[in-house]
mmCIF file of C-alpha atoms and ligand atoms in Angstrom:
data_model
loop_
_atom_site.group_PDB
_atom_site.id
_atom_site.type_symbol
_atom_site.label_atom_id
_atom_site.label_comp_id
_atom_site.label_asym_id
_atom_site.label_seq_id
_atom_site.Cartn_x
_atom_site.Cartn_y
_atom_site.Cartn_z
ATOM 1 C CA MET U 28 2.309 137.896 127.116
ATOM 2 C CA ALA U 29 5.728 137.391 128.644
ATOM 3 C CA MET U 30 6.689 139.826 131.360
ATOM 4 C CA GLN U 31 8.863 142.647 130.022
ATOM 5 C CA GLU U 32 11.753 143.412 132.381
ATOM 6 C CA THR U 33 13.910 145.886 130.505
ATOM 7 C CA PHE U 34 13.184 149.324 129.061
ATOM 8 C CA GLU U 35 14.390 148.080 125.688
ATOM 9 C CA SER U 36 11.828 145.290 125.656
ATOM 10 C CA VAL U 37 9.057 147.639 126.855
ATOM 11 C CA ARG U 38 9.940 150.103 124.091
ATOM 12 C CA ALA U 39 9.933 147.315 121.524
ATOM 13 C CA ASP U 40 6.572 146.103 122.850
ATOM 14 C CA ILE U 41 5.042 149.605 122.610
ATOM 15 C CA GLU U 42 6.318 150.126 119.078
ATOM 16 C CA ARG U 43 5.170 146.698 117.931
ATOM 17 C CA ARG U 44 1.685 147.285 119.343
ATOM 18 C CA LEU U 45 1.325 150.697 117.722
ATOM 19 C CA ARG U 46 2.504 149.316 114.381
ATOM 20 C CA ASP U 47 -0.001 146.473 114.721
ATOM 21 C CA GLY U 48 -2.676 149.064 115.576
ATOM 22 C CA VAL U 49 -2.157 150.623 112.167
ATOM 23 C CA GLU U 50 -2.048 147.385 110.195
ATOM 24 C CA ASN U 51 -4.556 145.199 112.019
ATOM 25 C CA ARG U 52 -8.129 146.416 112.307
ATOM 26 C CA ASN U 53 -8.846 143.892 115.073
ATOM 27 C CA SER U 54 -6.056 145.258 117.235
ATOM 28 C CA ALA U 55 -7.121 147.190 120.357
ATOM 29 C CA MET U 56 -4.654 149.884 119.348
ATOM 30 C CA HIS U 57 -6.519 150.402 116.057
ATOM 31 C CA THR U 58 -9.208 152.508 117.753
ATOM 32 C CA PRO U 59 -7.693 154.370 120.697
ATOM 33 C CA VAL U 60 -9.369 157.097 122.724
ATOM 34 C CA VAL U 61 -7.967 160.498 121.796
ATOM 35 C CA ALA U 62 -8.436 163.062 124.568
ATOM 36 C CA THR U 63 -8.046 166.821 124.349
ATOM 37 C CA GLY U 64 -7.276 169.502 126.921
ATOM 38 C CA ASN U 65 -10.965 170.402 127.355
ATOM 39 C CA ALA U 66 -11.699 167.061 129.078
ATOM 40 C CA ASP U 67 -13.307 165.737 125.882
ATOM 41 C CA ALA U 68 -12.410 162.330 124.452
ATOM 42 C CA ARG U 69 -13.390 160.354 121.396
ATOM 43 C CA ILE U 70 -12.443 157.182 119.512
ATOM 44 C CA MET U 71 -10.297 157.682 116.396
ATOM 45 C CA VAL U 72 -8.771 155.227 113.961
ATOM 46 C CA LEU U 73 -4.978 155.026 114.143
ATOM 47 C CA ARG U 74 -3.721 155.482 110.558
ATOM 48 C CA ASP U 75 0.028 155.571 110.950
ATOM 49 C CA PHE U 76 2.807 155.286 113.491
ATOM 50 C CA ASP U 77 6.309 156.577 112.901
ATOM 51 C CA ALA U 78 8.616 154.782 115.346
ATOM 52 C CA GLN U 79 11.529 157.110 114.542
ATOM 53 C CA ASN U 80 9.733 160.248 115.705
ATOM 54 C CA TRP U 81 7.038 158.685 117.877
ATOM 55 C CA THR U 82 4.290 160.338 115.877
ATOM 56 C CA LEU U 83 0.768 159.025 115.325
ATOM 57 C CA ARG U 84 -1.460 160.000 112.414
ATOM 58 C CA PHE U 85 -5.251 160.281 112.566
ATOM 59 C CA HIS U 86 -7.796 161.602 110.063
ATOM 60 C CA THR U 87 -10.458 164.164 110.873
ATOM 61 C CA ASP U 88 -13.011 166.548 109.459
ATOM 62 C CA VAL U 89 -11.727 170.116 109.902
ATOM 63 C CA ARG U 90 -15.219 171.187 111.015
ATOM 64 C CA ALA U 91 -15.183 168.833 114.035
ATOM 65 C CA PRO U 92 -14.982 170.608 117.429
ATOM 66 C CA LYS U 93 -11.723 168.834 118.285
ATOM 67 C CA VAL U 94 -9.922 170.754 115.512
ATOM 68 C CA PRO U 95 -10.175 174.308 116.950
ATOM 69 C CA GLU U 96 -9.704 172.762 120.395
ATOM 70 C CA ILE U 97 -6.335 171.219 119.436
ATOM 71 C CA GLU U 98 -5.307 174.384 117.607
ATOM 72 C CA ALA U 99 -5.944 176.399 120.784
ATOM 73 C CA ASP U 100 -4.459 173.823 123.181
ATOM 74 C CA PRO U 101 -2.249 171.149 121.606
ATOM 75 C CA ARG U 102 -2.201 168.790 124.597
ATOM 76 C CA VAL U 103 -3.441 165.367 123.507
ATOM 77 C CA GLY U 104 -3.757 162.054 125.318
ATOM 78 C CA VAL U 105 -4.006 158.729 123.513
ATOM 79 C CA LEU U 106 -5.356 155.735 125.437
ATOM 80 C CA ALA U 107 -5.918 152.098 124.523
ATOM 81 C CA TYR U 108 -6.440 148.836 126.387
ATOM 82 C CA ASP U 109 -5.728 145.443 124.899
ATOM 83 C CA ARG U 110 -7.938 143.122 126.930
ATOM 84 C CA GLY U 111 -6.383 139.920 125.616
ATOM 85 C CA ALA U 112 -2.846 141.074 126.363
ATOM 86 C CA LYS U 113 -3.978 142.806 129.581
ATOM 87 C CA LEU U 114 -2.046 145.853 128.530
ATOM 88 C CA GLN U 115 -2.851 149.551 128.790
ATOM 89 C CA LEU U 116 -0.971 152.153 126.733
ATOM 90 C CA ARG U 117 -1.392 155.757 127.816
ATOM 91 C CA GLY U 118 0.379 158.328 125.683
ATOM 92 C CA ARG U 119 0.758 162.075 126.148
ATOM 93 C CA GLY U 120 1.909 164.495 123.552
ATOM 94 C CA SER U 121 1.022 167.446 121.392
ATOM 95 C CA GLY U 122 -1.289 167.503 118.410
ATOM 96 C CA ARG U 123 -1.043 169.427 115.171
ATOM 97 C CA ILE U 124 -3.722 169.736 112.501
ATOM 98 C CA GLU U 125 -2.498 169.712 108.891
ATOM 99 C CA ARG U 126 -5.070 170.644 106.258
ATOM 100 C CA ASN U 127 -2.572 170.844 103.395
ATOM 101 C CA GLY U 128 0.948 169.695 102.689
ATOM 102 C CA PRO U 129 2.484 166.390 101.690
ATOM 103 C CA VAL U 130 1.202 164.313 104.638
ATOM 104 C CA ALA U 131 -2.443 165.413 104.293
ATOM 105 C CA ASP U 132 -2.267 165.112 100.497
ATOM 106 C CA ALA U 133 -0.817 161.590 100.653
ATOM 107 C CA ALA U 134 -3.420 160.524 103.246
ATOM 108 C CA TRP U 135 -6.214 161.790 100.989
ATOM 109 C CA GLU U 136 -4.679 160.056 97.965
ATOM 110 C CA GLU U 137 -4.543 156.747 99.858
ATOM 111 C CA SER U 138 -8.193 156.977 100.942
ATOM 112 C CA THR U 139 -10.924 155.177 99.035
ATOM 113 C CA ASN U 140 -13.832 157.170 97.627
ATOM 114 C CA PHE U 141 -16.036 155.474 100.253
ATOM 115 C CA ALA U 142 -13.823 156.846 103.018
ATOM 116 C CA ARG U 143 -13.658 160.274 101.358
ATOM 117 C CA ARG U 144 -17.443 160.368 101.182
ATOM 118 C CA CYS U 145 -17.558 160.965 104.976
ATOM 119 C CA TYR U 146 -16.202 164.453 104.358
ATOM 120 C CA LEU U 147 -18.877 165.368 101.780
ATOM 121 C CA GLY U 148 -21.785 166.087 104.101
ATOM 122 C CA GLU U 149 -22.531 168.239 107.110
ATOM 123 C CA GLY U 150 -19.691 168.739 109.558
ATOM 124 C CA PRO U 151 -19.578 166.591 112.726
ATOM 125 C CA GLY U 152 -21.753 168.134 115.401
ATOM 126 C CA ALA U 153 -24.064 170.053 112.997
ATOM 127 C CA ARG U 154 -27.662 170.187 114.282
ATOM 128 C CA SER U 155 -30.413 168.325 112.424
ATOM 129 C CA ASP U 156 -34.224 168.218 112.813
ATOM 130 C CA LYS U 157 -34.229 164.451 112.299
ATOM 131 C CA PRO U 158 -31.885 161.460 112.595
ATOM 132 C CA THR U 159 -29.251 161.936 109.911
ATOM 133 C CA SER U 160 -26.046 160.573 108.399
ATOM 134 C CA GLY U 161 -25.200 164.161 107.485
ATOM 135 C CA LEU U 162 -24.617 163.026 103.885
ATOM 136 C CA PRO U 163 -26.466 164.508 100.910
ATOM 137 C CA GLU U 164 -29.274 162.169 99.822
ATOM 138 C CA TRP U 165 -27.856 161.511 96.339
ATOM 139 C CA ILE U 166 -24.816 159.797 97.789
ATOM 140 C CA GLU U 167 -26.301 157.736 100.653
ATOM 141 C CA GLY U 168 -25.249 154.117 100.199
ATOM 142 C CA GLU U 169 -23.349 154.920 96.981
ATOM 143 C CA GLU U 170 -19.669 155.146 96.233
ATOM 144 C CA PRO U 171 -19.014 158.606 94.815
ATOM 145 C CA SER U 172 -16.894 159.124 91.724
ATOM 146 C CA GLU U 173 -13.549 160.915 91.819
ATOM 147 C CA THR U 174 -15.203 164.137 90.573
ATOM 148 C CA GLN U 175 -18.163 163.916 92.949
ATOM 149 C CA VAL U 176 -15.909 163.489 95.947
ATOM 150 C CA GLN U 177 -13.539 166.349 95.057
ATOM 151 C CA PRO U 178 -15.327 169.041 97.155
ATOM 152 C CA ALA U 179 -14.830 166.859 100.249
ATOM 153 C CA ARG U 180 -11.076 167.442 100.206
ATOM 154 C CA GLU U 181 -11.319 170.860 101.832
ATOM 155 C CA ASN U 182 -13.034 169.308 104.864
ATOM 156 C CA PHE U 183 -10.290 166.727 105.377
ATOM 157 C CA ALA U 184 -7.217 167.076 107.545
ATOM 158 C CA VAL U 185 -4.733 164.930 109.387
ATOM 159 C CA LEU U 186 -4.045 165.111 113.095
ATOM 160 C CA ILE U 187 -0.411 164.402 113.894
ATOM 161 C CA VAL U 188 0.276 163.586 117.531
ATOM 162 C CA HIS U 189 3.874 163.908 118.633
ATOM 163 C CA ILE U 190 4.151 161.593 121.633
ATOM 164 C CA ASP U 191 6.312 162.800 124.537
ATOM 165 C CA GLU U 192 5.847 159.822 126.831
ATOM 166 C CA ILE U 193 3.996 156.550 127.060
ATOM 167 C CA ASP U 194 2.822 154.882 130.232
ATOM 168 C CA TRP U 195 2.944 151.104 129.684
ATOM 169 C CA PHE U 196 0.859 149.114 132.174
ATOM 170 C CA TYR U 197 0.766 145.313 132.197
ATOM 171 C CA LEU U 198 -1.681 143.448 134.439
ATOM 172 C CA SER U 199 -0.414 140.169 135.836
ATOM 173 C CA ASN U 200 -1.270 137.827 138.679
ATOM 174 C CA ASP U 201 2.448 137.651 139.401
ATOM 175 C CA GLY U 202 2.427 141.389 140.049
ATOM 176 C CA HIS U 203 1.510 144.176 137.677
ATOM 177 C CA ARG U 204 4.260 146.072 135.905
ATOM 178 C CA ARG U 205 4.334 149.686 134.893
ATOM 179 C CA ALA U 206 6.929 151.760 133.071
ATOM 180 C CA VAL U 207 6.950 155.266 131.680
ATOM 181 C CA LEU U 208 9.046 155.741 128.564
ATOM 182 C CA THR U 209 9.885 159.054 127.001
ATOM 183 C CA ARG U 210 10.519 159.536 123.303
ATOM 184 C CA THR U 211 14.240 160.021 123.684
ATOM 185 C CA GLY U 212 15.106 159.240 127.292
ATOM 186 C CA LYS U 213 15.554 155.896 128.990
ATOM 187 C CA GLY U 214 12.446 155.269 131.032
ATOM 188 C CA ARG U 215 11.432 154.692 134.632
ATOM 189 C CA TRP U 216 9.642 151.938 136.522
ATOM 190 C CA ILE U 217 6.774 153.056 138.709
ATOM 191 C CA ALA U 218 4.386 151.293 141.040
ATOM 192 C CA PRO U 219 1.276 150.158 139.206
HETATM 193 C C1 LIG D 309 -15.045 153.121 115.776
HETATM 194 C C2 LIG D 309 -15.030 154.609 115.560
HETATM 195 C C3 LIG D 309 -14.029 155.157 114.793
HETATM 196 C C4 LIG D 309 -13.967 156.533 114.598
HETATM 197 N N1 LIG D 309 -12.938 157.051 113.859
HETATM 198 C C5 LIG D 309 -12.817 158.398 113.745
HETATM 199 C C6 LIG D 309 -11.697 158.955 113.076
HETATM 200 O O1 LIG D 309 -10.803 158.246 112.576
HETATM 201 N N2 LIG D 309 -11.625 160.305 112.989
HETATM 202 C C7 LIG D 309 -12.578 161.116 113.544
HETATM 203 O O2 LIG D 309 -12.416 162.343 113.445
HETATM 204 N N3 LIG D 309 -13.640 160.626 114.172
HETATM 205 C C8 LIG D 309 -13.793 159.278 114.296
HETATM 206 N N4 LIG D 309 -14.880 158.751 114.948
HETATM 207 C C9 LIG D 309 -15.915 159.676 115.469
HETATM 208 C C10 LIG D 309 -15.426 160.334 116.740
HETATM 209 O O3 LIG D 309 -15.421 159.388 117.791
HETATM 210 C C11 LIG D 309 -16.238 161.569 117.127
HETATM 211 O O4 LIG D 309 -17.569 161.222 117.363
HETATM 212 C C12 LIG D 309 -16.194 162.658 116.064
HETATM 213 O O5 LIG D 309 -14.903 162.747 115.484
HETATM 214 C C13 LIG D 309 -16.532 164.026 116.634
HETATM 215 O O6 LIG D 309 -15.575 164.339 117.603
HETATM 216 P P1 LIG D 309 -15.382 165.789 118.218
HETATM 217 O O7 LIG D 309 -16.777 166.338 118.470
HETATM 218 O O8 LIG D 309 -14.631 165.544 119.441
HETATM 219 O O9 LIG D 309 -14.621 166.613 117.241
HETATM 220 C C14 LIG D 309 -14.971 157.371 115.164
HETATM 221 C C15 LIG D 309 -15.972 156.803 115.931
HETATM 222 C C16 LIG D 309 -16.017 155.449 116.140
HETATM 223 C C17 LIG D 309 -17.124 154.876 116.973
#
């Protein structure tokens, strides 16, 4: 990757990488770490990036522990490292869970019945006496029909993360580079 030496080019690089994270499943930005205020972190699939508002969209089960956590404390960190590009992106912002409304509805509509099936079973974190997928037996390994998958909708929500700033860190033998860009402001160079 060519060294980025202006805030404009860093911003363009960040936005291009996040867009690629949505569209390209092999991109490092496709599966970032999403951290919450309780020092917990987990991998989530990046579903959408809105460059205008610097928002990220993720999908989640409303019964997952991260949901009440984010509702109580909206601070969210998003972290990814692209090994090939030698680039770390570290975002900070606030998260909002939307169970209903146009964004959650559209995300559900776009999902395949296979993807929707994940929301049919036990909630993430539910205890089990034996190793389990959490899914009811009748649907293991099967694609559910539209009707069968309907009850799963109430367990589905979107997590919208409104990014306040992104720390862009590029590793290079010629000297690392690091910039912090805010959503609206200019940016600042800092020592790596
Ligand atoms: C590759 C990969 C992708 C994942 N994608 C998601 C996702 O998009 N949404 C999600 O809620 N959990 C996803 N998970 C599961 C989470 O990492 C986590 O185990 C689960 O959401 C429970 O998190 P919580 O206990 O913090 O709520 C994914 C896990 C892996 C390994």
